[in-house]
Amino acid sequence: MLIKTKVKQIIIQNLNWIILALIFFVLGLTTAAFSSKNEMFLNNITETQYEVLKKMAEMVFEGPPWKGITILFLNNFFASLQMMLLGVFLSIPPLLGLFANGALLGSLLTELGREGMPMLTFLAVGVLPHGLFELPAFITSAAFGLKAGYHLVFPLPQKKRRESLGIIWKEFFALLPLITGLLMLAAVIEVLFTPLLVQQFINI
């Protein structure tokens, strides 16, 4: 109970950073989804990610489910951890990661729409079931990366830079069990249930 209370307090205290991270993600999504042309900078951001996504899909779905769940969970876990730890580089890696992942989702939905597929249906059955767990974990990790980079330049009140980073990392690692649980649940849903839902409602 004490741990749950502590986690809630940390989330509430850092809600502004989580909202800021969400804004960068949504900015990437809307920029890609509502772009009237295939802007070069968007292509550069999403092209590499598409290739990585294809390779990841092959590894995750070509084999037994337990293997796919493990691969997907570990990939998302280390990606989230990286988003936080690399925030010390002036918050640039998590900022770019948020925008790029948002742009990837936005461009994917746009391409599906151009091919005549129902975007909202795909979003509802192909993204939201696992995304409701995966995105909060990803965005929260990135939020602490943004916070770490900011307070490396502007330390917490009456704290030195090293002390500030120590406090921020302790907050993040207190949330790590929750983030891990969310990512594990997301991996199980994405491997076991998302393909069935997509086939059922979109007939791919």
mmCIF file of C-alpha atoms in Angstrom:
data_model
loop_
_atom_site.group_PDB
_atom_site.id
_atom_site.type_symbol
_atom_site.label_atom_id
_atom_site.label_comp_id
_atom_site.label_asym_id
_atom_site.label_seq_id
_atom_site.Cartn_x
_atom_site.Cartn_y
_atom_site.Cartn_z
ATOM 1 C CA MET A 1 0.000 0.000 0.000
ATOM 2 C CA LEU A 2 2.878 2.316 0.880
ATOM 3 C CA ILE A 3 4.551 1.532 -2.459
ATOM 4 C CA LYS A 4 1.348 2.263 -4.376
ATOM 5 C CA THR A 5 0.971 5.568 -2.515
ATOM 6 C CA LYS A 6 4.554 6.510 -3.344
ATOM 7 C CA VAL A 7 4.032 5.691 -7.021
ATOM 8 C CA LYS A 8 0.888 7.809 -7.137
ATOM 9 C CA GLN A 9 2.702 10.714 -5.485
ATOM 10 C CA ILE A 10 5.563 10.522 -7.982
ATOM 11 C CA ILE A 11 3.161 10.461 -10.925
ATOM 12 C CA ILE A 12 1.188 13.429 -9.578
ATOM 13 C CA GLN A 13 4.362 15.398 -8.844
ATOM 14 C CA ASN A 14 5.610 14.804 -12.389
ATOM 15 C CA LEU A 15 2.292 15.145 -14.187
ATOM 16 C CA ASN A 16 3.457 18.282 -15.999
ATOM 17 C CA TRP A 17 6.414 16.400 -17.478
ATOM 18 C CA ILE A 18 4.187 13.503 -18.528
ATOM 19 C CA ILE A 19 1.775 15.921 -20.225
ATOM 20 C CA LEU A 20 4.705 17.627 -21.965
ATOM 21 C CA ALA A 21 5.942 14.263 -23.254
ATOM 22 C CA LEU A 22 2.431 13.450 -24.483
ATOM 23 C CA ILE A 23 2.316 16.773 -26.332
ATOM 24 C CA PHE A 24 5.512 15.959 -28.245
ATOM 25 C CA PHE A 25 4.119 12.529 -29.151
ATOM 26 C CA VAL A 26 0.811 13.972 -30.350
ATOM 27 C CA LEU A 27 2.694 16.684 -32.247
ATOM 28 C CA GLY A 28 4.554 14.016 -34.209
ATOM 29 C CA LEU A 29 1.348 12.098 -34.835
ATOM 30 C CA THR A 30 -0.635 15.079 -36.078
ATOM 31 C CA THR A 31 2.247 16.431 -38.149
ATOM 32 C CA ALA A 32 2.461 13.141 -40.044
ATOM 33 C CA ALA A 33 -1.272 12.438 -40.198
ATOM 34 C CA PHE A 34 -2.306 15.859 -41.460
ATOM 35 C CA SER A 35 0.663 16.624 -43.678
ATOM 36 C CA SER A 36 -0.663 17.389 -47.167
ATOM 37 C CA LYS A 37 2.563 16.151 -48.756
ATOM 38 C CA ASN A 38 5.142 13.520 -47.923
ATOM 39 C CA GLU A 39 7.583 15.965 -46.426
ATOM 40 C CA MET A 40 11.197 14.880 -46.729
ATOM 41 C CA PHE A 41 11.905 15.268 -43.016
ATOM 42 C CA LEU A 42 8.971 13.009 -42.165
ATOM 43 C CA ASN A 43 10.181 10.404 -44.641
ATOM 44 C CA ASN A 44 13.617 10.478 -43.061
ATOM 45 C CA ILE A 45 12.098 10.026 -39.602
ATOM 46 C CA THR A 46 9.733 7.190 -40.484
ATOM 47 C CA GLU A 47 11.593 5.311 -43.232
ATOM 48 C CA THR A 48 14.137 3.731 -40.899
ATOM 49 C CA GLN A 49 11.448 3.011 -38.317
ATOM 50 C CA TYR A 50 9.337 1.177 -40.899
ATOM 51 C CA GLU A 51 12.242 -1.143 -41.650
ATOM 52 C CA VAL A 52 12.838 -1.777 -37.962
ATOM 53 C CA LEU A 53 9.107 -2.368 -37.482
ATOM 54 C CA LYS A 54 9.012 -4.936 -40.298
ATOM 55 C CA LYS A 55 11.991 -6.845 -38.907
ATOM 56 C CA MET A 56 10.513 -6.727 -35.424
ATOM 57 C CA ALA A 57 7.158 -8.035 -36.704
ATOM 58 C CA GLU A 58 8.919 -10.930 -38.426
ATOM 59 C CA MET A 59 10.743 -11.894 -35.222
ATOM 60 C CA VAL A 60 7.657 -11.478 -33.020
ATOM 61 C CA PHE A 61 5.016 -13.234 -35.115
ATOM 62 C CA GLU A 62 7.060 -15.927 -36.869
ATOM 63 C CA GLY A 63 7.418 -18.384 -34.016
ATOM 64 C CA PRO A 64 5.773 -19.520 -30.792
ATOM 65 C CA PRO A 65 3.803 -16.840 -28.931
ATOM 66 C CA TRP A 66 5.990 -16.986 -25.810
ATOM 67 C CA LYS A 67 9.034 -16.134 -27.928
ATOM 68 C CA GLY A 68 7.247 -13.216 -29.593
ATOM 69 C CA ILE A 69 6.043 -11.876 -26.254
ATOM 70 C CA THR A 70 9.559 -12.061 -24.827
ATOM 71 C CA ILE A 71 11.163 -10.320 -27.803
ATOM 72 C CA LEU A 72 8.527 -7.588 -27.898
ATOM 73 C CA PHE A 73 8.648 -6.989 -24.149
ATOM 74 C CA LEU A 74 12.441 -6.767 -24.019
ATOM 75 C CA ASN A 75 12.539 -4.455 -27.041
ATOM 76 C CA ASN A 76 9.982 -2.069 -25.532
ATOM 77 C CA PHE A 77 11.519 -2.302 -22.053
ATOM 78 C CA PHE A 78 15.010 -1.351 -23.198
ATOM 79 C CA ALA A 79 13.612 1.331 -25.522
ATOM 80 C CA SER A 80 11.757 2.913 -22.598
ATOM 81 C CA LEU A 81 14.820 2.636 -20.359
ATOM 82 C CA GLN A 82 16.925 4.225 -23.067
ATOM 83 C CA MET A 83 14.480 7.100 -23.444
ATOM 84 C CA MET A 84 14.950 7.952 -19.785
ATOM 85 C CA LEU A 85 18.694 7.435 -19.456
ATOM 86 C CA LEU A 86 19.593 9.319 -22.645
ATOM 87 C CA GLY A 87 17.655 12.326 -21.397
ATOM 88 C CA VAL A 88 20.896 13.552 -19.820
ATOM 89 C CA PHE A 89 21.882 14.697 -23.315
ATOM 90 C CA LEU A 90 19.850 17.892 -22.873
ATOM 91 C CA SER A 91 16.525 16.027 -23.313
ATOM 92 C CA ILE A 92 17.139 15.728 -27.067
ATOM 93 C CA PRO A 93 16.919 11.890 -27.479
ATOM 94 C CA PRO A 94 13.572 11.510 -25.663
ATOM 95 C CA LEU A 95 12.174 14.555 -27.449
ATOM 96 C CA LEU A 96 13.118 13.137 -30.852
ATOM 97 C CA GLY A 97 11.929 9.674 -29.821
ATOM 98 C CA LEU A 98 8.514 10.982 -28.823
ATOM 99 C CA PHE A 99 8.087 12.943 -32.048
ATOM 100 C CA ALA A 100 9.390 10.099 -34.242
ATOM 101 C CA ASN A 101 7.121 7.453 -32.702
ATOM 102 C CA GLY A 102 4.143 9.763 -32.968
ATOM 103 C CA ALA A 103 5.036 10.469 -36.599
ATOM 104 C CA LEU A 104 5.346 6.748 -37.294
ATOM 105 C CA LEU A 105 1.834 6.084 -35.991
ATOM 106 C CA GLY A 106 0.435 9.097 -37.826
ATOM 107 C CA SER A 107 2.025 8.138 -41.147
ATOM 108 C CA LEU A 108 0.883 4.523 -40.731
ATOM 109 C CA LEU A 109 -2.716 5.606 -40.205
ATOM 110 C CA THR A 110 -2.458 7.953 -43.190
ATOM 111 C CA GLU A 111 -1.147 5.189 -45.465
ATOM 112 C CA LEU A 112 -3.934 2.854 -44.354
ATOM 113 C CA GLY A 113 -6.466 5.558 -45.145
ATOM 114 C CA ARG A 114 -5.002 6.028 -48.632
ATOM 115 C CA GLU A 115 -5.322 2.301 -49.247
ATOM 116 C CA GLY A 116 -8.987 2.424 -48.302
ATOM 117 C CA MET A 117 -8.686 0.772 -44.915
ATOM 118 C CA PRO A 118 -10.794 2.104 -42.021
ATOM 119 C CA MET A 119 -8.322 4.120 -39.951
ATOM 120 C CA LEU A 120 -10.518 4.483 -36.897
ATOM 121 C CA THR A 121 -11.282 0.777 -36.844
ATOM 122 C CA PHE A 122 -7.598 -0.095 -37.145
ATOM 123 C CA LEU A 123 -6.806 2.369 -34.369
ATOM 124 C CA ALA A 124 -9.502 0.824 -32.170
ATOM 125 C CA VAL A 125 -8.567 -2.836 -32.673
ATOM 126 C CA GLY A 126 -4.959 -2.706 -33.880
ATOM 127 C CA VAL A 127 -3.439 -0.040 -31.654
ATOM 128 C CA LEU A 128 -5.542 0.790 -28.611
ATOM 129 C CA PRO A 129 -5.812 -2.679 -26.993
ATOM 130 C CA HIS A 130 -2.065 -2.860 -26.351
ATOM 131 C CA GLY A 131 -1.394 0.863 -26.753
ATOM 132 C CA LEU A 132 -3.439 1.689 -23.663
ATOM 133 C CA PHE A 133 -0.685 -0.018 -21.662
ATOM 134 C CA GLU A 134 2.371 0.489 -23.856
ATOM 135 C CA LEU A 135 2.023 4.217 -24.539
ATOM 136 C CA PRO A 136 1.713 5.319 -20.871
ATOM 137 C CA ALA A 137 4.880 3.341 -20.060
ATOM 138 C CA PHE A 138 6.745 4.804 -23.030
ATOM 139 C CA ILE A 139 5.562 8.371 -22.466
ATOM 140 C CA THR A 140 6.288 8.244 -18.720
ATOM 141 C CA SER A 141 9.832 6.993 -19.374
ATOM 142 C CA ALA A 142 10.385 9.755 -21.900
ATOM 143 C CA ALA A 143 8.946 12.320 -19.486
ATOM 144 C CA PHE A 144 11.624 11.505 -16.937
ATOM 145 C CA GLY A 145 14.205 11.735 -19.702
ATOM 146 C CA LEU A 146 13.002 15.241 -20.490
ATOM 147 C CA LYS A 147 13.076 16.112 -16.809
ATOM 148 C CA ALA A 148 16.604 14.755 -16.355
ATOM 149 C CA GLY A 149 17.916 16.797 -19.285
ATOM 150 C CA TYR A 150 16.251 19.969 -18.059
ATOM 151 C CA HIS A 151 17.500 19.694 -14.499
ATOM 152 C CA LEU A 152 20.983 18.858 -15.684
ATOM 153 C CA VAL A 153 21.058 22.451 -16.949
ATOM 154 C CA PHE A 154 18.802 23.921 -14.273
ATOM 155 C CA PRO A 155 19.253 21.902 -11.058
ATOM 156 C CA LEU A 156 16.423 21.366 -8.616
ATOM 157 C CA PRO A 157 16.077 24.117 -5.979
ATOM 158 C CA GLN A 158 18.964 24.051 -3.506
ATOM 159 C CA LYS A 159 20.430 20.961 -5.186
ATOM 160 C CA LYS A 160 23.522 20.366 -7.268
ATOM 161 C CA ARG A 161 23.283 18.807 -10.711
ATOM 162 C CA ARG A 162 24.404 15.379 -9.527
ATOM 163 C CA GLU A 163 21.949 15.477 -6.649
ATOM 164 C CA SER A 164 19.157 16.513 -8.991
ATOM 165 C CA LEU A 165 19.839 13.607 -11.349
ATOM 166 C CA GLY A 166 20.014 11.225 -8.395
ATOM 167 C CA ILE A 167 16.574 12.314 -7.193
ATOM 168 C CA ILE A 168 15.078 12.023 -10.683
ATOM 169 C CA TRP A 169 16.532 8.565 -11.250
ATOM 170 C CA LYS A 170 15.233 7.379 -7.888
ATOM 171 C CA GLU A 171 11.763 8.580 -8.869
ATOM 172 C CA PHE A 172 11.974 6.777 -12.188
ATOM 173 C CA PHE A 173 13.227 3.505 -10.733
ATOM 174 C CA ALA A 174 10.411 3.641 -8.161
ATOM 175 C CA LEU A 175 8.039 3.600 -11.155
ATOM 176 C CA LEU A 176 9.986 0.913 -13.014
ATOM 177 C CA PRO A 177 7.927 -2.045 -11.659
ATOM 178 C CA LEU A 178 4.746 -0.340 -12.886
ATOM 179 C CA ILE A 179 6.319 0.431 -16.268
ATOM 180 C CA THR A 180 7.558 -3.162 -16.541
ATOM 181 C CA GLY A 181 4.101 -4.542 -15.752
ATOM 182 C CA LEU A 182 2.448 -2.290 -18.328
ATOM 183 C CA LEU A 183 4.922 -3.317 -21.031
ATOM 184 C CA MET A 184 4.531 -7.015 -20.250
ATOM 185 C CA LEU A 185 0.741 -6.758 -20.415
ATOM 186 C CA ALA A 186 0.999 -4.795 -23.672
ATOM 187 C CA ALA A 187 3.267 -7.466 -25.208
ATOM 188 C CA VAL A 188 0.863 -10.270 -24.264
ATOM 189 C CA ILE A 189 -2.101 -8.407 -25.770
ATOM 190 C CA GLU A 190 -0.236 -7.409 -28.938
ATOM 191 C CA VAL A 191 0.982 -10.930 -29.688
ATOM 192 C CA LEU A 192 -2.031 -12.987 -28.620
ATOM 193 C CA PHE A 193 -5.047 -10.765 -29.251
ATOM 194 C CA THR A 194 -4.254 -7.858 -31.607
ATOM 195 C CA PRO A 195 -3.775 -10.046 -34.736
ATOM 196 C CA LEU A 196 -7.086 -11.793 -34.047
ATOM 197 C CA LEU A 197 -8.914 -8.501 -33.604
ATOM 198 C CA VAL A 198 -7.425 -7.057 -36.798
ATOM 199 C CA GLN A 199 -8.387 -10.142 -38.810
ATOM 200 C CA GLN A 200 -11.866 -10.180 -37.309
ATOM 201 C CA PHE A 201 -12.762 -6.516 -37.830
ATOM 202 C CA ILE A 202 -10.600 -5.457 -40.784
ATOM 203 C CA ASN A 203 -10.252 -8.758 -42.633
ATOM 204 C CA ILE A 204 -6.539 -8.429 -43.410
#
